[in-house]
Amino acid sequence: MTWASIDLNADLGEGFGRWTLTDDEELLSVVTSANVACGFHAGDAVTMRRVCELAAARGVTIGAQVSYRDLAGFGRRSMDVPAEELAAEIAYQIGALDVFARAAGARVAYVKPHGALYNRVVRDEVQAAAVVDGVLLAGGALPVLGLPGSRLHEAAGKAGLPVVVEAFGDRAYTADGSLLPRGQEGAVVTDPAEVVERSVSMARFGVVTAHCGRSVAVRARSLCLHGDTPGAVGLARRVRAELEATGVRVEAFA
């Protein structure tokens, strides 16, 4: 199975105060969807407002990048948050971002968990259900972006929320189609040419070479381009250019 079109998303607004991490303005000239940090792992009110204004001006779809409340750990530390509390915090983050999105003439159009929460809800049905409850509490049937076969997508589907499958050109996969944990050697693909090749392979043919050397099916509607790595903007441009050169339409899913 292949897609006639593919969405390109990136995590944006991941700064705080005077500190910045991603080149938001340049990445917004490449991607079609922006996962905007909502203040719990990164981001603040001024940053959220600025990124929403830039995204709206460029016609880039705005998504809420929700996470555990973990500024010090950049949202990459797993936390045992009670389900009711997590649901409320997810709704809080979506609502905060939606204020700035609507002020810019847009809206929050989807939700994507970040970091430890993203990985946790692949297998933890309680935390996954809490995230879905938070999306519903925020008041909209928003699409949920995540890994295929995850507990998150299972819970979202049962709740009637659209699910969108995501893939990563710069992350290594295991033989079962899951991501190789970041702590393991080779988890992040650093060769730009390889990242481009893997991105095109997933977009056109729905397959990628796993860490073990086997070909595995990865049928995604959206490709994530990480913005916090050296040369991120240039690499994002290469990926988009090669996708378009091979006949893949690059357009938002929402």
Coordinates of C-alpha atoms in Angstrom, one line a residue, residues 37-241:
A37 CA 4.7 22.5 22.4
C38 CA 2.1 23.5 24.9
G39 CA 4.2 24.5 27.9
F40 CA 4.6 21.2 29.8
H41 CA 7.8 20.0 28.3
A42 CA 8.8 23.2 26.4
G43 CA 7.1 26.3 25.1
D44 CA 5.5 29.3 26.8
A45 CA 2.7 31.7 26.0
V46 CA 4.8 34.0 23.9
T47 CA 6.3 31.2 22.0
M48 CA 3.0 29.5 21.3
R49 CA 1.5 32.7 20.1
R50 CA 4.4 33.4 17.8
V51 CA 4.5 29.9 16.3
C52 CA 0.7 29.9 15.7
E53 CA 0.9 33.2 13.9
L54 CA 3.7 32.0 11.7
A55 CA 2.0 28.7 11.0
A56 CA -1.3 30.4 10.1
A57 CA 0.4 32.8 7.8
R58 CA 2.0 30.0 5.9
G59 CA -1.0 27.7 5.8
V60 CA 0.6 25.1 8.1
T61 CA -1.8 23.0 10.1
I62 CA -1.4 23.4 13.9
G63 CA -1.4 20.4 16.2
A64 CA -1.1 20.3 20.0
Q65 CA 2.1 18.5 21.2
V66 CA 1.0 17.4 24.6
S67 CA 3.3 15.8 27.2
Y68 CA 3.9 15.0 30.9
R69 CA 4.5 18.1 33.1
D70 CA 8.3 17.8 32.8
L71 CA 10.1 21.0 31.8
A72 CA 13.4 19.9 33.5
G73 CA 13.4 16.6 31.6
F74 CA 12.1 17.9 28.3
G75 CA 9.2 15.5 28.7
R76 CA 11.4 12.5 28.2
R77 CA 11.0 11.0 31.7
S78 CA 8.2 8.5 32.2
M79 CA 5.8 9.5 34.9
D80 CA 3.1 7.7 36.7
V81 CA 0.4 10.3 36.5
P82 CA -3.1 9.3 37.7
A83 CA -5.5 9.0 34.8
E84 CA -7.9 11.7 35.9
E85 CA -5.0 14.1 36.4
L86 CA -3.4 13.3 33.0
A87 CA -6.7 13.7 31.2
A88 CA -7.2 17.2 32.7
E89 CA -3.6 18.2 31.8
I90 CA -4.0 17.0 28.2
A91 CA -7.2 19.1 27.9
Y92 CA -5.4 22.1 29.6
Q93 CA -2.6 22.0 27.0
I94 CA -4.9 21.7 24.0
G95 CA -7.0 24.6 25.3
A96 CA -4.1 26.8 25.9
L97 CA -2.7 26.3 22.4
D98 CA -6.2 26.7 20.8
V99 CA -6.5 30.2 22.2
F100 CA -3.4 31.3 20.3
A101 CA -4.3 29.3 17.2
R102 CA -7.8 30.9 17.0
A103 CA -6.3 34.4 17.6
A104 CA -4.2 33.7 14.5
G105 CA -7.2 32.8 12.5
A106 CA -6.6 29.0 12.7
R107 CA -7.4 26.2 15.2
V108 CA -5.8 23.2 16.8
A109 CA -6.5 20.5 14.2
Y110 CA -4.9 17.4 15.8
V111 CA -3.1 16.1 18.9
K112 CA 0.3 14.4 19.2
P113 CA 1.8 13.2 22.4
H114 CA 5.5 14.0 23.0
G115 CA 8.5 12.1 24.3
A116 CA 7.9 9.7 27.2
L117 CA 4.2 10.0 26.9
Y118 CA 4.3 9.2 23.2
N119 CA 6.2 6.0 24.0
R120 CA 4.2 5.1 27.0
V121 CA 0.8 5.2 25.3
V122 CA 2.1 2.7 22.7
R123 CA 1.6 -0.1 25.3
D124 CA -0.1 1.4 28.4
E125 CA -3.8 1.3 27.8
V126 CA -4.6 3.2 31.0
Q127 CA -2.4 6.2 30.1
A128 CA -3.6 5.9 26.5
A129 CA -7.2 6.1 27.6
A130 CA -6.4 9.1 29.7
V131 CA -4.9 11.0 26.7
V132 CA -8.1 10.2 24.7
D133 CA -10.2 11.4 27.6
G134 CA -8.2 14.6 27.7
V135 CA -8.8 15.2 23.9
L136 CA -12.6 14.6 24.4
L137 CA -12.6 16.9 27.4
A138 CA -11.0 19.6 25.3
G139 CA -14.2 19.5 23.3
G140 CA -13.4 18.3 19.8
A141 CA -13.1 15.1 17.7
L142 CA -9.5 15.9 17.0
P143 CA -7.4 13.4 15.0
V144 CA -4.7 11.6 17.1
L145 CA -1.2 11.3 15.6
G146 CA 0.9 8.3 16.7
L147 CA 2.4 4.9 16.0
P148 CA 0.4 2.1 14.2
G149 CA -1.0 -0.6 16.5
S150 CA -0.6 1.5 19.6
R151 CA -2.9 1.5 22.6
L152 CA -3.4 5.2 21.9
H153 CA -4.9 4.5 18.5
E154 CA -6.9 1.7 19.8
A155 CA -8.5 3.9 22.5
A156 CA -9.0 6.8 20.1
G157 CA -10.7 4.6 17.6
K158 CA -13.1 3.2 20.3
A159 CA -13.9 6.8 21.2
G160 CA -14.6 7.8 17.6
L161 CA -11.6 9.9 17.2
P162 CA -9.7 9.8 13.8
V163 CA -6.3 8.2 14.0
V164 CA -3.3 9.1 11.9
V165 CA -0.3 6.8 11.5
E166 CA 3.1 8.5 11.9
A167 CA 6.6 7.3 10.8
F168 CA 10.1 8.6 11.3
G169 CA 12.8 8.8 8.6
D170 CA 15.5 9.4 11.2
R171 CA 14.6 6.8 13.7
A172 CA 15.6 3.1 13.6
Y173 CA 12.8 0.5 13.6
T174 CA 12.7 -3.0 15.1
A175 CA 11.6 -6.1 13.3
D176 CA 8.1 -5.7 14.7
G177 CA 7.7 -2.2 13.3
S178 CA 8.2 -0.3 16.6
L179 CA 10.9 2.3 17.2
L180 CA 14.2 1.2 18.6
P181 CA 14.5 2.9 22.0
R182 CA 16.6 6.1 22.0
G183 CA 19.0 4.6 24.6
Q184 CA 20.1 1.9 22.2
E185 CA 23.0 2.4 19.8
G186 CA 21.8 3.3 16.3
A187 CA 18.3 4.4 17.4
V188 CA 18.8 7.7 15.6
V189 CA 19.7 7.7 11.9
T190 CA 22.3 10.5 11.3
D191 CA 23.3 10.0 7.7
P192 CA 21.2 12.6 5.7
A193 CA 21.2 10.5 2.5
E194 CA 19.9 7.5 4.5
V195 CA 17.2 9.6 6.1
V196 CA 16.0 10.9 2.7
E197 CA 16.0 7.3 1.3
R198 CA 14.1 5.9 4.2
S199 CA 11.5 8.7 4.1
V200 CA 10.9 8.2 0.4
S201 CA 10.6 4.4 0.8
M202 CA 8.0 4.7 3.5
A203 CA 6.0 7.4 1.6
R204 CA 6.0 5.6 -1.7
F205 CA 6.1 1.9 -0.8
G206 CA 5.2 1.6 2.9
V207 CA 8.4 -0.2 3.8
V208 CA 11.6 0.5 5.7
T209 CA 14.7 -1.4 6.6
A210 CA 14.7 -2.3 10.2
H211 CA 17.8 -2.2 12.5
C212 CA 18.2 -5.9 12.0
G213 CA 18.4 -5.6 8.2
R214 CA 14.9 -6.9 7.5
S215 CA 12.3 -5.0 5.5
V216 CA 9.2 -4.1 7.6
A217 CA 5.9 -2.5 6.7
V218 CA 5.5 1.1 7.9
R219 CA 2.4 2.5 6.3
A220 CA 2.2 6.1 7.4
R221 CA 0.1 9.2 6.5
S222 CA 2.6 11.6 8.2
L223 CA 6.3 11.7 8.4
C224 CA 8.0 13.4 11.4
L225 CA 11.1 15.5 10.7
H226 CA 12.9 16.3 13.9
G227 CA 13.8 19.9 14.3
D228 CA 16.2 19.6 17.2
T229 CA 19.1 17.9 15.3
P230 CA 22.1 19.6 13.6
G231 CA 21.2 20.6 10.0
A232 CA 17.5 19.9 10.6
V233 CA 16.2 22.6 8.2
G234 CA 18.5 21.6 5.3
L235 CA 17.6 17.9 5.8
A236 CA 13.9 18.7 5.9
R237 CA 14.2 20.5 2.6
R238 CA 16.0 17.6 1.1
V239 CA 13.3 15.1 2.2
R240 CA 10.5 17.3 0.8
A241 CA 12.3 17.9 -2.5

